[in-house]
Short mmCIF file of C-alpha atoms in Angstrom, two decimals:
data_model
loop_
_atom_site.label_atom_id
_atom_site.label_comp_id
_atom_site.label_asym_id
_atom_site.label_seq_id
_atom_site.Cartn_x
_atom_site.Cartn_y
_atom_site.Cartn_z
CA MET A 15 125.73 122.47 126.10
CA PRO A 16 128.52 121.13 128.35
CA PRO A 17 130.22 118.00 127.07
CA GLU A 18 129.30 114.92 129.02
CA ILE A 19 132.20 113.26 130.72
CA LYS A 20 131.47 109.61 130.32
CA GLN A 21 133.37 106.73 128.93
CA GLU A 22 132.02 105.38 125.71
CA GLY A 23 131.85 101.79 126.92
CA ASP A 24 130.04 102.72 130.12
CA ASP A 25 127.56 104.78 128.24
CA SER A 26 126.52 102.11 125.78
CA MET A 27 126.35 99.66 128.65
CA SER A 28 123.99 101.86 130.56
CA ILE A 29 121.78 102.35 127.53
CA VAL A 30 121.40 98.58 127.27
CA GLU A 31 120.52 98.35 130.95
CA LYS A 32 118.04 101.17 130.68
CA VAL A 33 116.34 99.56 127.69
CA LEU A 34 116.10 96.22 129.49
CA GLU A 35 114.49 98.03 132.41
CA GLY A 36 111.96 99.54 130.03
CA ASP A 37 113.18 103.16 130.37
CA VAL A 38 110.96 105.02 127.90
CA ARG A 39 113.29 107.92 127.27
CA ALA A 40 116.29 105.66 126.66
CA VAL A 41 114.25 103.51 124.28
CA ALA A 42 112.88 106.55 122.44
CA ARG A 43 116.36 107.99 121.95
CA LEU A 44 117.82 104.68 120.85
CA LEU A 45 115.06 104.25 118.26
CA ARG A 46 115.95 107.67 116.85
CA ASP A 47 119.63 106.75 116.65
CA ILE A 48 118.75 103.50 114.87
CA ASP A 49 116.55 105.36 112.41
CA ASP A 50 119.39 107.81 111.76
CA GLN A 51 121.82 104.91 111.30
CA VAL A 52 124.17 106.01 114.04
CA PRO A 53 127.05 103.49 114.00
CA SER A 54 127.17 103.02 117.79
CA THR A 55 123.68 101.49 117.76
CA ARG A 56 125.14 98.31 116.29
CA SER A 57 126.89 97.31 119.47
CA ILE A 58 123.82 98.18 121.53
CA LEU A 59 121.60 96.04 119.29
CA GLN A 60 124.15 93.28 119.54
CA GLN A 61 123.78 93.32 123.32
CA LEU A 62 119.99 93.55 123.22
CA TYR A 63 119.54 90.73 120.73
CA PRO A 64 119.91 87.86 123.24
CA HIS A 65 117.05 89.38 125.24
CA THR A 66 114.58 89.15 122.37
CA GLY A 67 112.13 86.54 121.17
CA LYS A 68 109.48 86.95 123.83
CA ALA A 69 107.18 89.47 122.18
CA TYR A 70 104.34 88.53 119.86
CA ILE A 71 104.52 90.59 116.68
CA ILE A 72 101.37 91.53 114.81
CA GLY A 73 101.53 93.23 111.42
CA ILE A 74 98.67 95.26 110.05
CA THR A 75 98.57 96.36 106.46
CA GLY A 76 96.09 97.63 103.89
CA PRO A 77 95.25 100.62 101.71
CA PRO A 78 95.28 104.21 102.98
CA GLY A 79 92.08 105.09 104.83
CA ALA A 80 91.11 101.49 105.56
CA GLY A 81 91.15 102.24 109.28
CA LYS A 82 94.42 100.61 110.28
CA SER A 83 95.24 103.14 113.02
CA THR A 84 91.77 102.91 114.51
CA LEU A 85 92.02 99.11 114.54
CA VAL A 86 95.41 99.33 116.24
CA ASP A 87 93.88 101.64 118.83
CA GLN A 88 91.05 99.19 119.53
CA MET A 89 93.32 96.17 119.61
CA THR A 90 95.56 97.97 122.07
CA THR A 91 92.59 98.53 124.38
CA TYR A 92 91.75 94.83 124.13
CA TYR A 93 95.27 93.72 125.03
CA ARG A 94 95.58 96.23 127.86
CA LYS A 95 92.41 94.79 129.41
CA LEU A 96 94.15 91.42 129.40
CA GLY A 97 97.06 93.03 131.21
CA LYS A 98 99.47 92.78 128.28
CA THR A 99 101.84 95.62 127.46
CA VAL A 100 101.85 96.95 123.91
CA ALA A 101 104.32 98.72 121.64
CA ILE A 102 103.19 100.26 118.37
CA LEU A 103 105.26 101.21 115.35
CA ALA A 104 103.12 103.33 113.06
CA ILE A 105 104.58 104.08 109.65
CA ASP A 106 103.65 106.94 107.33
CA PRO A 107 105.22 107.97 104.03
CA THR A 108 108.08 110.41 103.60
CA SER A 109 107.53 113.02 100.91
CA PRO A 110 109.87 112.18 98.04
CA PHE A 111 110.11 115.87 97.23
CA SER A 112 110.98 117.50 100.54
CA GLY A 113 112.18 114.52 102.55
CA GLY A 114 109.75 115.58 105.26
CA ALA A 115 106.75 113.69 106.57
CA ILE A 116 103.55 114.18 108.48
CA LEU A 117 103.05 111.35 110.90
CA GLY A 118 99.42 111.35 111.93
CA ASP A 119 98.60 107.84 113.11
CA ARG A 120 98.69 108.95 116.73
CA ILE A 121 95.53 111.00 116.24
CA ARG A 122 93.52 107.77 116.53
CA MET A 123 95.44 106.51 119.55
CA GLN A 124 95.12 109.43 121.94
CA ARG A 125 93.56 107.51 124.80
CA HIS A 126 96.72 105.43 125.20
CA PHE A 127 99.14 108.37 125.45
CA LEU A 128 99.26 108.33 129.24
CA ASP A 129 99.25 104.57 129.72
CA PRO A 130 102.75 103.50 130.80
CA GLY A 131 101.93 100.05 129.40
CA VAL A 132 101.76 101.43 125.87
CA PHE A 133 104.66 102.80 123.82
CA ILE A 134 103.89 104.42 120.48
CA ARG A 135 106.42 105.45 117.90
CA SER A 136 105.61 107.13 114.56
CA LEU A 137 108.02 106.42 111.74
CA ALA A 138 108.58 107.85 108.28
CA THR A 139 109.52 105.56 105.39
CA ARG A 140 112.51 107.75 104.37
CA GLY A 141 112.53 106.40 100.85
CA HIS A 142 112.24 102.75 101.81
CA PHE A 143 109.78 100.72 99.78
CA GLY A 144 107.93 97.65 100.93
CA GLY A 145 105.61 99.19 103.49
CA LEU A 146 108.07 99.36 106.37
CA THR A 147 111.14 101.45 107.13
CA LYS A 148 114.72 100.30 106.86
CA SER A 149 114.92 100.42 110.65
CA THR A 150 111.75 98.48 111.50
CA HIS A 151 113.41 95.15 112.25
CA ASP A 152 115.98 96.70 114.56
CA MET A 153 113.32 98.72 116.32
CA ILE A 154 111.33 95.54 116.95
CA THR A 155 114.47 94.12 118.55
CA VAL A 156 114.56 97.08 120.96
CA LEU A 157 110.85 96.95 121.81
CA ASP A 158 111.04 93.20 122.35
CA ALA A 159 114.07 93.62 124.62
CA MET A 160 112.33 96.34 126.62
CA GLY A 161 109.76 93.71 127.54
CA LYS A 162 106.64 94.66 125.63
CA ASN A 163 104.33 91.64 125.27
CA ILE A 164 102.71 92.64 122.01
CA ILE A 165 104.32 94.63 119.22
CA ILE A 166 101.95 95.97 116.57
CA VAL A 167 103.50 97.20 113.33
CA GLU A 168 101.20 99.32 111.20
CA THR A 169 102.53 99.64 107.67
CA VAL A 170 102.27 102.65 105.47
CA GLY A 171 99.03 102.58 103.44
CA VAL A 172 99.88 100.03 100.79
CA GLY A 173 98.68 99.13 97.36
CA GLN A 174 99.50 95.79 95.90
CA GLY A 175 103.04 94.66 96.41
CA GLU A 176 104.25 95.88 99.79
CA VAL A 177 104.61 92.59 101.56
CA GLU A 178 107.67 93.12 103.73
CA ILE A 179 105.52 93.07 106.85
CA ALA A 180 105.11 89.30 106.50
CA GLU A 181 108.84 88.97 107.09
CA CYS A 182 108.67 90.44 110.55
CA ALA A 183 105.24 89.58 111.96
CA HIS A 184 104.01 86.35 113.51
CA THR A 185 100.48 87.19 112.45
CA THR A 186 99.76 89.50 109.51
CA LEU A 187 96.39 91.22 109.21
CA VAL A 188 95.31 92.51 105.82
CA VAL A 189 92.65 95.19 106.16
CA THR A 190 90.33 96.35 103.46
CA VAL A 191 87.08 98.29 103.20
CA PRO A 192 84.00 97.93 101.00
CA GLY A 193 83.82 99.86 97.79
CA LEU A 194 87.40 99.90 96.60
CA GLY A 195 86.58 98.25 93.30
CA ASP A 196 84.77 95.25 91.92
CA ASP A 197 87.66 92.87 91.84
CA ILE A 198 89.13 93.89 95.15
CA GLN A 199 91.69 96.11 93.55
CA ALA A 200 93.34 96.77 96.85
CA ILE A 201 94.34 93.21 97.55
CA LYS A 202 95.90 91.73 94.50
CA ALA A 203 98.63 89.15 94.16
CA GLY A 204 101.25 89.77 96.83
CA ILE A 205 99.18 91.21 99.57
CA MET A 206 96.53 88.51 99.19
CA GLU A 207 99.12 85.87 99.98
CA ILE A 208 100.57 87.37 103.13
CA GLY A 209 97.37 87.70 105.14
CA ASN A 210 96.87 85.26 108.01
CA ILE A 211 93.69 87.09 108.85
CA PHE A 212 91.61 89.35 106.60
CA VAL A 213 89.65 92.23 108.00
CA VAL A 214 86.81 94.02 106.26
CA ASN A 215 86.60 97.25 108.22
CA LYS A 216 83.79 99.79 108.01
CA ALA A 217 81.53 96.77 107.63
CA ASP A 218 78.42 98.90 108.08
CA ARG A 219 79.05 100.40 104.66
CA GLU A 220 77.23 99.38 101.56
CA GLY A 221 78.87 96.51 99.76
CA ALA A 222 80.49 95.00 102.84
CA LYS A 223 78.86 91.61 102.40
CA LYS A 224 80.01 91.50 98.79
CA THR A 225 83.57 92.36 99.75
CA VAL A 226 83.57 89.63 102.39
CA GLN A 227 82.16 87.13 99.90
CA GLU A 228 84.73 88.03 97.25
CA LEU A 229 87.52 87.66 99.74
CA ARG A 230 86.24 84.27 100.86
CA ASN A 231 86.04 83.13 97.23
CA LEU A 232 89.58 84.27 96.54
CA LEU A 233 90.84 82.53 99.66
CA GLU A 234 88.98 79.36 98.75
CA MET A 235 90.61 79.36 95.32
CA GLY A 236 93.99 79.90 96.90
CA LYS A 237 93.40 77.00 99.24
CA LYS A 238 92.45 74.67 96.40
CA PHE A 239 95.59 75.64 94.57
CA ARG A 240 97.71 75.04 97.65
CA MET A 241 96.15 71.62 98.16
CA GLU A 242 96.72 70.65 94.55
CA THR A 243 100.36 71.68 94.72
CA GLY A 244 100.83 70.01 98.08
CA ALA A 245 101.76 73.31 99.70
CA THR A 246 98.78 73.20 102.00
CA ASN A 247 99.03 74.25 105.55
CA GLY A 248 96.53 73.85 108.31
CA TRP A 249 95.55 77.48 108.62
CA ASP A 250 92.60 78.86 106.70
CA PRO A 251 92.72 82.65 106.88
CA PRO A 252 89.40 83.86 108.31
CA VAL A 253 87.62 86.98 107.08
CA ILE A 254 86.44 89.18 109.92
CA GLU A 255 84.08 92.13 109.74
CA THR A 256 84.82 95.09 111.96
CA GLN A 257 83.61 98.61 112.60
CA ALA A 258 86.72 99.85 114.29
CA HIS A 259 85.45 103.30 115.21
CA LYS A 260 82.65 101.70 117.25
CA GLY A 261 84.76 98.87 118.57
CA ILE A 262 82.60 96.28 116.82
CA GLY A 263 84.30 93.03 115.81
CA ILE A 264 87.47 93.71 117.80
CA ASP A 265 86.99 90.77 120.18
CA GLU A 266 86.52 88.40 117.23
CA LEU A 267 89.59 89.83 115.54
CA CYS A 268 91.80 89.47 118.59
CA GLU A 269 90.44 85.96 119.21
CA ALA A 270 91.37 85.07 115.63
CA ILE A 271 94.88 86.41 116.25
CA GLU A 272 95.06 84.24 119.35
CA SER A 273 93.90 81.20 117.35
CA HIS A 274 96.62 81.87 114.80
CA ARG A 275 99.19 82.22 117.55
CA GLU A 276 98.01 78.95 119.07
CA TYR A 277 98.11 77.29 115.67
CA LEU A 278 101.69 78.47 115.13
CA THR A 279 102.91 77.48 118.56
CA THR A 280 101.21 74.09 118.79
CA GLN A 281 100.31 72.57 115.42
CA ALA A 282 102.64 74.36 113.08
CA LEU A 283 105.97 74.60 114.79
CA ASP A 284 107.77 74.16 111.46
CA GLU A 285 105.87 77.09 110.08
CA LEU A 286 106.76 79.20 113.10
CA LYS A 287 110.35 78.15 112.71
CA LYS A 288 110.18 79.16 109.04
CA ILE A 289 108.92 82.59 110.00
CA MET A 290 111.72 83.02 112.51
CA VAL A 291 114.35 81.86 110.02
CA LYS A 292 112.97 84.13 107.31
CA ARG A 293 113.08 87.05 109.68
CA ALA A 294 116.60 86.22 110.77
CA LEU A 295 117.70 85.85 107.16
CA HIS A 296 116.23 89.20 106.25
CA GLN A 297 117.84 90.89 109.22
CA PHE A 298 121.17 89.22 108.60
CA SER A 299 121.34 89.87 104.87
CA GLU A 300 120.27 93.50 105.29
CA THR A 301 122.89 94.05 107.97
CA LEU A 302 125.55 92.35 105.90
CA LYS A 303 124.72 94.42 102.81
CA ASP A 304 124.74 97.55 104.89
CA GLU A 305 128.04 96.83 106.60
CA LEU A 306 129.70 95.79 103.35
CA PHE A 307 128.51 98.92 101.61
CA LYS A 308 129.73 101.13 104.43
CA GLU A 309 133.06 99.35 104.51
CA MET A 310 133.47 99.81 100.75
CA MET A 311 132.60 103.48 101.06
CA ARG A 312 135.14 103.90 103.82
CA ARG A 313 137.90 102.26 101.80
CA MET A 314 137.06 104.17 98.64
CA GLU A 315 137.11 107.43 100.54
CA LYS A 316 140.48 106.51 102.00
CA LYS A 317 141.82 106.06 98.50
CA GLY A 318 140.44 109.44 97.53
CA MET A 319 137.63 108.05 95.42
CA ASN A 320 134.42 110.00 95.53
CA ILE A 321 131.15 108.24 94.81
CA ASP A 322 129.63 111.32 93.16
CA ASP A 323 132.62 111.61 90.80
CA LEU A 324 132.27 107.94 89.92
CA ALA A 325 128.56 108.40 89.31
CA ALA A 326 129.31 111.31 86.99
CA LYS A 327 131.71 109.09 85.03
CA ILE A 328 129.03 106.44 84.73
CA ALA A 329 126.52 109.03 83.55
CA ASP A 330 129.03 110.20 80.94
CA LYS A 331 129.35 106.57 79.80
CA GLU A 332 133.07 106.57 80.57
CA VAL A 333 132.53 103.41 82.52
CA ASP A 334 129.57 101.17 83.24
CA PRO A 335 128.22 100.48 86.74
CA TYR A 336 128.64 96.73 86.40
CA SER A 337 132.33 96.53 85.67
CA LEU A 338 133.12 99.36 88.06
CA SER A 339 131.39 97.59 90.98
CA ARG A 340 133.04 94.30 90.12
CA SER A 341 136.50 95.71 89.82
CA LEU A 342 136.18 97.67 93.07
CA ILE A 343 134.98 94.61 94.96
CA ARG A 344 137.64 92.44 93.37
CA ASP A 345 140.37 94.85 94.41
CA GLU A 346 139.16 95.04 97.96
CA LEU A 347 138.35 91.41 98.58
CA LYS A 348 141.50 90.21 96.82
CA GLU A 349 139.72 87.22 95.42
CA PRO A 350 139.95 85.67 91.97
CA GLU A 351 137.42 87.03 89.51
CA SER A 352 135.20 83.97 89.60
CA ALA A 353 134.44 84.55 93.26
CA VAL A 354 132.87 87.93 92.64
CA MET B 193 128.96 108.10 108.16
CA SER B 194 125.43 109.17 107.58
CA GLN B 195 125.09 111.81 110.25
CA GLU B 196 122.28 113.57 108.51
CA ARG B 197 119.88 113.64 111.39
CA LYS B 198 116.29 114.52 110.68
CA LEU B 199 114.67 117.19 112.77
CA ARG B 200 111.58 115.76 114.48
CA VAL B 201 108.79 118.10 115.47
CA LEU B 202 105.60 117.60 117.48
CA VAL B 203 102.74 119.87 116.49
CA ALA B 204 100.13 119.78 119.24
CA LYS B 205 97.00 121.58 120.25
CA PRO B 206 96.54 121.82 123.99
CA GLY B 207 93.19 122.64 125.51
CA LEU B 208 89.64 122.74 124.40
CA ASP B 209 89.45 124.63 121.16
CA GLY B 210 88.91 122.45 118.13
CA HIS B 211 90.21 124.75 115.44
CA ASP B 212 93.22 123.05 113.98
CA ARG B 213 93.41 124.61 110.53
CA GLY B 214 96.39 126.70 111.60
CA ALA B 215 98.16 123.74 113.19
CA ARG B 216 97.64 121.69 110.03
CA ILE B 217 99.07 124.42 107.83
CA ILE B 218 102.10 124.68 110.09
CA ALA B 219 102.51 120.89 110.06
CA ARG B 220 102.42 120.92 106.29
CA ALA B 221 104.94 123.78 106.04
CA LEU B 222 107.30 121.97 108.40
CA ARG B 223 106.97 118.82 106.33
CA ASP B 224 107.75 120.75 103.17
CA ALA B 225 110.83 122.09 104.92
CA GLY B 226 112.03 118.49 105.22
CA PHE B 227 111.19 117.80 108.86
CA GLU B 228 109.38 114.81 110.33
CA VAL B 229 106.22 116.17 111.89
CA ILE B 230 104.17 114.23 114.41
CA TYR B 231 100.65 115.56 114.48
CA THR B 232 98.35 114.45 117.27
CA GLY B 233 95.15 116.39 116.75
CA CYS B 234 93.11 118.59 119.07
CA HIS B 235 92.25 118.55 122.76
CA GLN B 236 95.61 117.42 124.10
CA THR B 237 96.40 117.68 127.79
CA PRO B 238 99.87 118.89 128.82
CA GLU B 239 100.59 115.37 130.09
CA GLN B 240 99.70 113.81 126.73
CA ILE B 241 101.85 116.31 124.86
CA VAL B 242 104.88 115.69 127.04
CA GLN B 243 104.56 111.89 126.92
CA THR B 244 104.24 112.03 123.14
CA ALA B 245 107.26 114.31 122.84
CA ILE B 246 109.33 111.86 124.88
CA GLN B 247 108.19 108.70 123.11
CA GLU B 248 108.72 110.30 119.72
CA ASP B 249 112.07 111.84 120.71
CA VAL B 250 111.32 115.21 119.13
CA ASP B 251 113.61 118.24 119.04
CA LEU B 252 110.83 120.79 118.93
CA ILE B 253 107.27 121.11 120.20
CA GLY B 254 105.05 123.60 118.39
CA LEU B 255 101.96 124.44 120.43
CA SER B 256 98.97 125.93 118.68
CA ILE B 257 96.34 127.57 120.83
CA LEU B 258 93.43 129.87 120.19
CA SER B 259 91.39 129.38 123.34
CA GLY B 260 93.24 131.69 125.68
CA ALA B 261 94.29 128.92 128.05
CA HIS B 262 97.99 129.37 127.29
CA ASN B 263 98.77 130.84 130.70
CA TYR B 264 97.88 127.51 132.22
CA SER B 265 98.88 124.95 129.62
CA PHE B 266 102.20 126.40 128.43
CA PRO B 267 103.84 126.68 131.88
CA ARG B 268 102.44 123.26 132.81
CA ILE B 269 104.04 121.69 129.73
CA MET B 270 107.38 123.29 130.60
CA GLU B 271 107.08 122.00 134.16
CA LEU B 272 106.34 118.46 133.00
CA LEU B 273 109.22 118.49 130.53
CA LYS B 274 111.54 119.45 133.37
CA GLU B 275 110.11 116.77 135.66
CA ASN B 276 110.75 114.17 132.97
CA GLY B 277 114.28 115.38 132.26
CA ALA B 278 113.22 116.41 128.78
CA ASP B 279 113.66 120.15 129.04
CA ASP B 280 116.28 120.07 126.29
CA ILE B 281 113.33 120.04 123.87
CA THR B 282 112.64 123.48 122.38
CA VAL B 283 109.06 124.70 122.76
CA ILE B 284 107.40 127.41 120.66
CA GLY B 285 103.84 128.66 120.51
CA GLY B 286 101.54 129.99 117.85
CA GLY B 287 98.04 131.44 117.93
CA ILE B 288 96.30 134.32 119.60
CA PHE B 289 97.95 135.86 122.64
CA PRO B 290 97.43 139.13 124.47
CA LEU B 291 100.72 140.99 123.99
CA GLU B 292 101.28 141.31 127.72
CA ASP B 293 101.27 137.52 128.13
CA ILE B 294 104.16 136.95 125.76
CA PRO B 295 107.02 138.00 128.10
CA LYS B 296 105.55 135.78 130.84
CA LEU B 297 105.47 132.79 128.49
CA LYS B 298 109.06 133.40 127.47
CA GLU B 299 109.99 133.60 131.12
CA VAL B 300 108.80 130.04 131.73
CA GLY B 301 110.92 128.85 128.82
CA ILE B 302 108.82 129.13 125.65
CA LYS B 303 111.48 130.11 123.12
CA GLU B 304 109.32 132.04 120.70
CA ILE B 305 105.70 133.04 120.19
CA PHE B 306 104.27 133.51 116.71
CA THR B 307 101.15 135.64 116.41
CA PRO B 308 98.64 135.92 113.54
CA GLY B 309 100.15 137.33 110.37
CA THR B 310 103.50 135.59 110.80
CA LYS B 311 104.74 134.29 107.47
CA LEU B 312 105.30 130.55 107.20
CA GLU B 313 108.78 131.11 105.79
CA ASP B 314 109.68 133.19 108.83
CA ILE B 315 108.68 130.34 111.13
CA ILE B 316 110.69 127.83 109.09
CA LYS B 317 113.66 130.19 109.07
CA TRP B 318 113.42 130.59 112.83
CA VAL B 319 113.31 126.81 113.30
CA ARG B 320 116.30 126.24 111.05
CA GLU B 321 118.34 128.82 112.90
CA ASN B 322 117.35 127.91 116.43
CA VAL B 323 116.67 124.19 116.58
CA LYS B 324 119.21 121.52 115.81
CA PRO B 325 118.57 117.77 115.91
CA ARG B 326 119.57 116.25 119.24
CA ARG B 327 123.12 115.05 119.41
CA VAL B 328 123.86 111.35 119.37
CA ASP B 329 123.89 109.77 122.82
CA ALA B 330 126.93 107.58 122.78
CA ALA B 331 128.76 107.91 119.53
#
């Protein structure tokens, strides 16, 4: 392959321009570089960031096999009929053994493959817990900057505590199906609290009414608790029945999303603000942690320190991880001990 | 720097046959080799395959076909990749092919054809030796 003769600055500039113009190939390649943590993506993200904040971000989470991908497919059709453009981030798990992954969410979204108004990207968790990938927030930045109206993030099939999605979505959908267990095993503590809208998919199955009723009871209890503690807000999460494979209930679902959006943007501006601040905080603290870690690694390497050697020493109990970290940070930041 | 780039592979079935057992086994073997495999299911048109490959930024497309339509769909996919400036993506095929078709497919740019009886480890070995993750754009 012949080396490309381009100046670095020009190149990153043109990537930004291409992304802002909605160039699919440029976006696709940038997303890959972000996922692979290529250092040059930082400056590109920095330039894209001011162009963000226009997209509406919908999160969709729930146990494996609940029908999340099929719902995303149907919702996409709904939004395309309204003339809105859609980007989808569909996340599947990385095998902890091989590091590989099979990303199969696209199977349910085939009819949108040729629509230039739809961009779909499959992502592997790569060891990240929480339902998303490490790169999800930055990818949303890119898709927002490229001008997509709606960004749908489909989490990996989750169990009970993967609630990170609520930190990046305006509206979070929690999807379940009938027959997962008497006490709604699939939606325990954490995940029950992040849903703005609950979806009982495959509602033609036996037990659907019971699942809906149980959900409503749980939500009612939660509401009572919120009112008693004064933490009440004006949004009561609705429970919506769908049969995604037949397209039944999709209009109601998307109308509920619209109601939630309207609620956020008219009645609950503080709440919207809170979501934005939470997202910014998450993005900022993650970036800061990342940059600090990389900087430390760089400096340690420069001094000839090898992280694997240090780890071996810790394993041999020559030193403990706590004092080692503290002393390294103290040396580098040149601050008195109390500051560390 | 973490320059450990993952190889991304699209496993696709062009055309009308609905037998994807082979494609699924390949997808699984590629996953076990540590690659990220995008699997899109059966009945894909060349246009769908190429758009997916671009949006997913893959390094390799593995086409599985049993229907005999490879003489149409394979060259068409190569043509579309070129039209979209994505002909740096390696394309391989697997399935049932008359032996005399294989040179013609290689002529249009299919890098390798794997016929029935090929061992999974030979395919993985071939991929490791012949496909490298795309280089970083502007590093």
